[in-house]
mmCIF file of C-alpha atoms in Angstrom:
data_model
loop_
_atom_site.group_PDB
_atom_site.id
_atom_site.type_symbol
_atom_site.label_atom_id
_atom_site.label_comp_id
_atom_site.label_asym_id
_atom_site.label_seq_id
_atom_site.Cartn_x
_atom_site.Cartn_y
_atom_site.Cartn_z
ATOM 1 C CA UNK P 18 87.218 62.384 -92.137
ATOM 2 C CA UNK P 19 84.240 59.798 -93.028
ATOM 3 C CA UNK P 20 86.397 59.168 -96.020
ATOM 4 C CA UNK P 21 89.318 58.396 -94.279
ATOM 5 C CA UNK P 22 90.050 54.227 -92.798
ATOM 6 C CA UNK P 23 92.065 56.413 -90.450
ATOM 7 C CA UNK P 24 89.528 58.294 -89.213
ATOM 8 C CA UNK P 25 86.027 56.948 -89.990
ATOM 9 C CA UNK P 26 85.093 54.735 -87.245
ATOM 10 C CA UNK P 27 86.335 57.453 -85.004
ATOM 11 C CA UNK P 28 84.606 60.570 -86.692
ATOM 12 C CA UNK P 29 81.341 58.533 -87.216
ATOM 13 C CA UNK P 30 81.280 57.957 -83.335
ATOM 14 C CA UNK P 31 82.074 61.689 -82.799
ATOM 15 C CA UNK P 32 79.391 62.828 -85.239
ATOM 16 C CA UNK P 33 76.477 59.949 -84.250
ATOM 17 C CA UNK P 34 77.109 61.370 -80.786
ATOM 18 C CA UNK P 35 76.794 64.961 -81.881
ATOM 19 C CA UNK P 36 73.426 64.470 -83.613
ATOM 20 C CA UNK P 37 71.853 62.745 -80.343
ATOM 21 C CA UNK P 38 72.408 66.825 -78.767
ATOM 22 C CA UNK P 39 68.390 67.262 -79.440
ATOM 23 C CA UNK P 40 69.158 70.609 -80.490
ATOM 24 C CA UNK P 41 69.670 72.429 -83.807
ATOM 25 C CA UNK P 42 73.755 72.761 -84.445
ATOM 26 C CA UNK P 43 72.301 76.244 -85.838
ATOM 27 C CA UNK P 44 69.768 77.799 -84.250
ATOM 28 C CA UNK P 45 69.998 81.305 -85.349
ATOM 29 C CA UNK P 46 67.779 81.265 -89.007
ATOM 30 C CA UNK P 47 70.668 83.649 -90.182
ATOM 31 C CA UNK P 48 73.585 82.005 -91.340
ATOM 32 C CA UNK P 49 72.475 78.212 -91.078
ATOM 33 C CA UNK P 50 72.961 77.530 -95.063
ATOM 34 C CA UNK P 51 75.733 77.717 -96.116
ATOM 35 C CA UNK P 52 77.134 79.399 -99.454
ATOM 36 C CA UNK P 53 77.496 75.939 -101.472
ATOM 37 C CA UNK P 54 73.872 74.927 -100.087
ATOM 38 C CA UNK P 55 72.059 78.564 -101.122
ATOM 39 C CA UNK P 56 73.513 77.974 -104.575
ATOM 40 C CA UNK P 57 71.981 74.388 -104.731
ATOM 41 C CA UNK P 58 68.718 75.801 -103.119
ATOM 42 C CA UNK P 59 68.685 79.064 -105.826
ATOM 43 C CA UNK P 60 69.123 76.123 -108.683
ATOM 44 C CA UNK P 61 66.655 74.254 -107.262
ATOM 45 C CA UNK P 62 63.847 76.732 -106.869
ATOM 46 C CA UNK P 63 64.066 77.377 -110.595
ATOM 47 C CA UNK P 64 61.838 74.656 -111.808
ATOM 48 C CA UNK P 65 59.538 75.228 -108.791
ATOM 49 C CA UNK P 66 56.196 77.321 -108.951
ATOM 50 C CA UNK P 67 56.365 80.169 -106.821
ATOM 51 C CA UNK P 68 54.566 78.419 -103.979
ATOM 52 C CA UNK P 69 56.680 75.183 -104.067
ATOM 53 C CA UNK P 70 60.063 77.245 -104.329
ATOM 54 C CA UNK P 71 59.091 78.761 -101.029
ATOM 55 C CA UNK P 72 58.469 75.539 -99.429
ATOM 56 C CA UNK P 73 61.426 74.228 -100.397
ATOM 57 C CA UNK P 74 63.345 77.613 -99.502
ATOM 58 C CA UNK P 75 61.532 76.944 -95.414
ATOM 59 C CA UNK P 76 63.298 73.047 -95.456
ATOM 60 C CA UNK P 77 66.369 73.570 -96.580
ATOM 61 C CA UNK P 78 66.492 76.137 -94.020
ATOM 62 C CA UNK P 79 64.464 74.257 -91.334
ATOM 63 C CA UNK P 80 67.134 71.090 -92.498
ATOM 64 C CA UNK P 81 70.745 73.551 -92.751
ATOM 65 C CA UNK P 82 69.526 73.809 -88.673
ATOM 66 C CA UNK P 83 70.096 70.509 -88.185
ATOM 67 C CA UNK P 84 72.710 69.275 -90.213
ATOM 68 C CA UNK P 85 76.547 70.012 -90.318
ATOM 69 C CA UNK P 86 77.715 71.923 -93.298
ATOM 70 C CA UNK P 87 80.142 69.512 -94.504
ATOM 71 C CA UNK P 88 77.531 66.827 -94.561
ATOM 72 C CA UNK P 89 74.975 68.562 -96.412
ATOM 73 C CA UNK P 90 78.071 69.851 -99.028
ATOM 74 C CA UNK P 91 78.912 66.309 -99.431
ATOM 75 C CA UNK P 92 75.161 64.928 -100.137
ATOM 76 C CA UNK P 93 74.347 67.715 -101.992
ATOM 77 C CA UNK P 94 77.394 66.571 -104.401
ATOM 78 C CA UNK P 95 75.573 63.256 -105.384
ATOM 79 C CA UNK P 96 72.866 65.718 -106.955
ATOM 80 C CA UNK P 97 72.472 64.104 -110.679
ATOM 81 C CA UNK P 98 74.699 61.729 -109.880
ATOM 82 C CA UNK P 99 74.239 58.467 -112.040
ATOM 83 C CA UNK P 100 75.759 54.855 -111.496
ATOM 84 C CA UNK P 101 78.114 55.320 -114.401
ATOM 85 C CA UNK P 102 79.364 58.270 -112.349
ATOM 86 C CA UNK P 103 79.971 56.124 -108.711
ATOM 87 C CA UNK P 104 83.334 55.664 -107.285
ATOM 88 C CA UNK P 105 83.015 51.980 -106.315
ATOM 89 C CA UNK P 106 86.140 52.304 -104.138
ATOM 90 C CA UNK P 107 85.780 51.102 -100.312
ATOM 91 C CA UNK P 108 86.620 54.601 -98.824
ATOM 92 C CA UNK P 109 84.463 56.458 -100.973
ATOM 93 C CA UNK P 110 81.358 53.997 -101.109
ATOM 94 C CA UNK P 111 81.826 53.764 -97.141
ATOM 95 C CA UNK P 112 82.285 57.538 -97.087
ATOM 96 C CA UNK P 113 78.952 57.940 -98.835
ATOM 97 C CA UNK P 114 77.038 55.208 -96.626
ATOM 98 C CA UNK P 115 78.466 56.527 -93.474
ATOM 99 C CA UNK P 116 77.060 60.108 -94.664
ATOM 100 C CA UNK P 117 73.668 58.908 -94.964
ATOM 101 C CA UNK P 118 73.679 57.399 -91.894
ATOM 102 C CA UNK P 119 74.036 60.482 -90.238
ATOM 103 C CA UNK P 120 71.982 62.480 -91.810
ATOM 104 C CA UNK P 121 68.872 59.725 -90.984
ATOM 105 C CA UNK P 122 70.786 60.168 -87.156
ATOM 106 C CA UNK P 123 70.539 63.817 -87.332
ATOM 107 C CA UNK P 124 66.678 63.574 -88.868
ATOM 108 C CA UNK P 125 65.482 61.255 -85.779
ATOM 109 C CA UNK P 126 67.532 64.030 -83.256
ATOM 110 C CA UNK P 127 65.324 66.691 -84.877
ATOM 111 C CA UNK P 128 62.197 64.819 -85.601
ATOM 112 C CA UNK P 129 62.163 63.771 -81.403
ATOM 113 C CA UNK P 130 61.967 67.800 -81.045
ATOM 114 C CA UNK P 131 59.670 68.675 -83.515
ATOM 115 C CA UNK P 132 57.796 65.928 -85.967
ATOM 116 C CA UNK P 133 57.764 68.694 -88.596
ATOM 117 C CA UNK P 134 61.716 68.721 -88.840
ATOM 118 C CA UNK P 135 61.510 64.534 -90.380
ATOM 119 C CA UNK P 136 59.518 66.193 -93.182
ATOM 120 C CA UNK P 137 61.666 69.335 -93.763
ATOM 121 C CA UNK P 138 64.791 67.270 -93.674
ATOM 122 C CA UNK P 139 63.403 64.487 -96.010
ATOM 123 C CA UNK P 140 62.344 66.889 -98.587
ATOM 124 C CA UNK P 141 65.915 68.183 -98.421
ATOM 125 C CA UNK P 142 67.492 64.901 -98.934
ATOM 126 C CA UNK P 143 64.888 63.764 -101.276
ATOM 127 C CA UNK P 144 66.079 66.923 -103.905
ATOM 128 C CA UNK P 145 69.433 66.086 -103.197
ATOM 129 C CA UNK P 146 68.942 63.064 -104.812
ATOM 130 C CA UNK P 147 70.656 61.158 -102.096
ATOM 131 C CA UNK P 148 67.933 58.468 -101.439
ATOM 132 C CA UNK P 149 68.980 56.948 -105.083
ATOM 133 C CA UNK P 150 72.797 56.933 -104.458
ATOM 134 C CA UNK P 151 71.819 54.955 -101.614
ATOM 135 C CA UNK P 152 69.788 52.420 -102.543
ATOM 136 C CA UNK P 153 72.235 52.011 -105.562
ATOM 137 C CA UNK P 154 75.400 51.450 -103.633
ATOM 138 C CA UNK P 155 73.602 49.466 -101.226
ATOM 139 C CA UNK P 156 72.203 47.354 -104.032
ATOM 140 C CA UNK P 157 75.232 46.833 -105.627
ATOM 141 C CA UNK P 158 77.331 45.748 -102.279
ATOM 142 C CA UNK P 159 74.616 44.247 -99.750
ATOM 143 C CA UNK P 160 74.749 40.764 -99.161
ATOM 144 C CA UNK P 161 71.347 40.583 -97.905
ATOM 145 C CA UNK P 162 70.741 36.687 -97.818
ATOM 146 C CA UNK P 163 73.891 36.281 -95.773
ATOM 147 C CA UNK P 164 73.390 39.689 -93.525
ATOM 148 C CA UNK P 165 69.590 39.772 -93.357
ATOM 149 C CA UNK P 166 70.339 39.619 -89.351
ATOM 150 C CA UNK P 167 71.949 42.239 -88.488
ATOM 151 C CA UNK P 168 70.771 45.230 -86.966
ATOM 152 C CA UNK P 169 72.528 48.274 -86.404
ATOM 153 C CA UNK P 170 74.788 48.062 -83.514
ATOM 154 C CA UNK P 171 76.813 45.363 -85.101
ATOM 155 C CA UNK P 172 78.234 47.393 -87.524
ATOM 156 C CA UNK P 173 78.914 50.710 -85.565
ATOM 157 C CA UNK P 174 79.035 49.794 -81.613
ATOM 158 C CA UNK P 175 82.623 50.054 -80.006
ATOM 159 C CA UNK P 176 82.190 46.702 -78.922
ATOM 160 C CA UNK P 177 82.141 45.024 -82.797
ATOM 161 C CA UNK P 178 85.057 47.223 -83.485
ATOM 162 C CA UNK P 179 87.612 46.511 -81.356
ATOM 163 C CA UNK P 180 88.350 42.966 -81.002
ATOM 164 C CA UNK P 181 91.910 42.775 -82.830
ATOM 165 C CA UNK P 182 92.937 46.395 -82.179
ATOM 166 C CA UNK P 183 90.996 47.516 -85.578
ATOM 167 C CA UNK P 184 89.200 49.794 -84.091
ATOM 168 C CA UNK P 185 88.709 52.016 -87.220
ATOM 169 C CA UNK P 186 87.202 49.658 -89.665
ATOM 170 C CA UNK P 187 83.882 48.524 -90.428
ATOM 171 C CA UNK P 188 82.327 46.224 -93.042
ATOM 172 C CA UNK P 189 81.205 47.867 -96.135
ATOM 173 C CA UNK P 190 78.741 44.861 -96.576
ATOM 174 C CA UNK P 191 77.170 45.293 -92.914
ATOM 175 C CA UNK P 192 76.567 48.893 -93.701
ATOM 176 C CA UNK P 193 75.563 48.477 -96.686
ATOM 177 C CA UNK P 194 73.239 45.976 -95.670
ATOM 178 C CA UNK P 195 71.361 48.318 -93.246
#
């Protein structure tokens, strides 16, 4: 749905709200990765010392708590992923930013119940490769002289978005810009 104008504004909301719970969406240990994660996480650990492998084995399970399935499936897609390889389209760049919004949403939920989570959860995103498709799409669409004030509410508060009845659109720029 974060790749749907239809949907977006209203899923976003939906989700942002979710991750401000304060509590894992998974707190059993069994069963919070899911299939397409564990096979990301197996190809992962390959590379990895024995040592390392398990460390990143305890945050992608310590991060699979925390985050939604889909989301993770969806930034764990942009693993390898090279410019030449973006899809500079509005819904799928705004798709993308809107992801890793929530995942930094969902990181600040956990990291206010454990400081330990922040780190578990940014070595997950960090081997997902996800911090480069970011600052590359928000490189390439930013406007930073002309946006350099805005802050986050402008973009994503219910008040910004519904003054003509648009209620489901946001500015890829403003986002980006954040």
């Amino acid at each position: 749905a974060l790749f749907d104008p239809n949907k977006q504004w209203c899923s976003y909301q939906i989700l942002t709200t979710l991750s401000k719970e304060s509590s894992p969406l998974f707190p059993d240990e069994e069963g919070a990765v899911n299939h397409h994660s564990e096979k990301h996480l197996d190809s992962w650990k390959q590379a990895l010392a024995e040592e390392e492998a398990e460390e990143l084995h305890d945050d992608v399970h310590a991060a699979a708590k925390w985050l939604p399935h889909r989301l993770m499936n969806e930034v764990e897609s942009w693993s390898g992923s090279t410019s030449a390889d973006f899809n500079y389209e509005h819904e799928a760049v705004m798709g993308r930013m809107l992801s890793w919004l929530l995942c930094l949403e969902f990181m600040d939920s956990a990291a206010s119940v454990d400081m330990r989570n922040r780190a578990c959860i940014s070595s997950y995103l960090d081997r997902t490769g996800a911090v480069g498709v970011v600052l590359e799409l928000s490189l390439y669409l930013a406007n930073v002289q002309k946006e350099r004030s805005l802050d986050w509410m402008t973009c994503t508060s219910i008040d910004n978005n519904t003054d003509g009845g648009e209620a489901d659109t946001f500015a890829l720029s403003n986002v980006a810009t954040l």
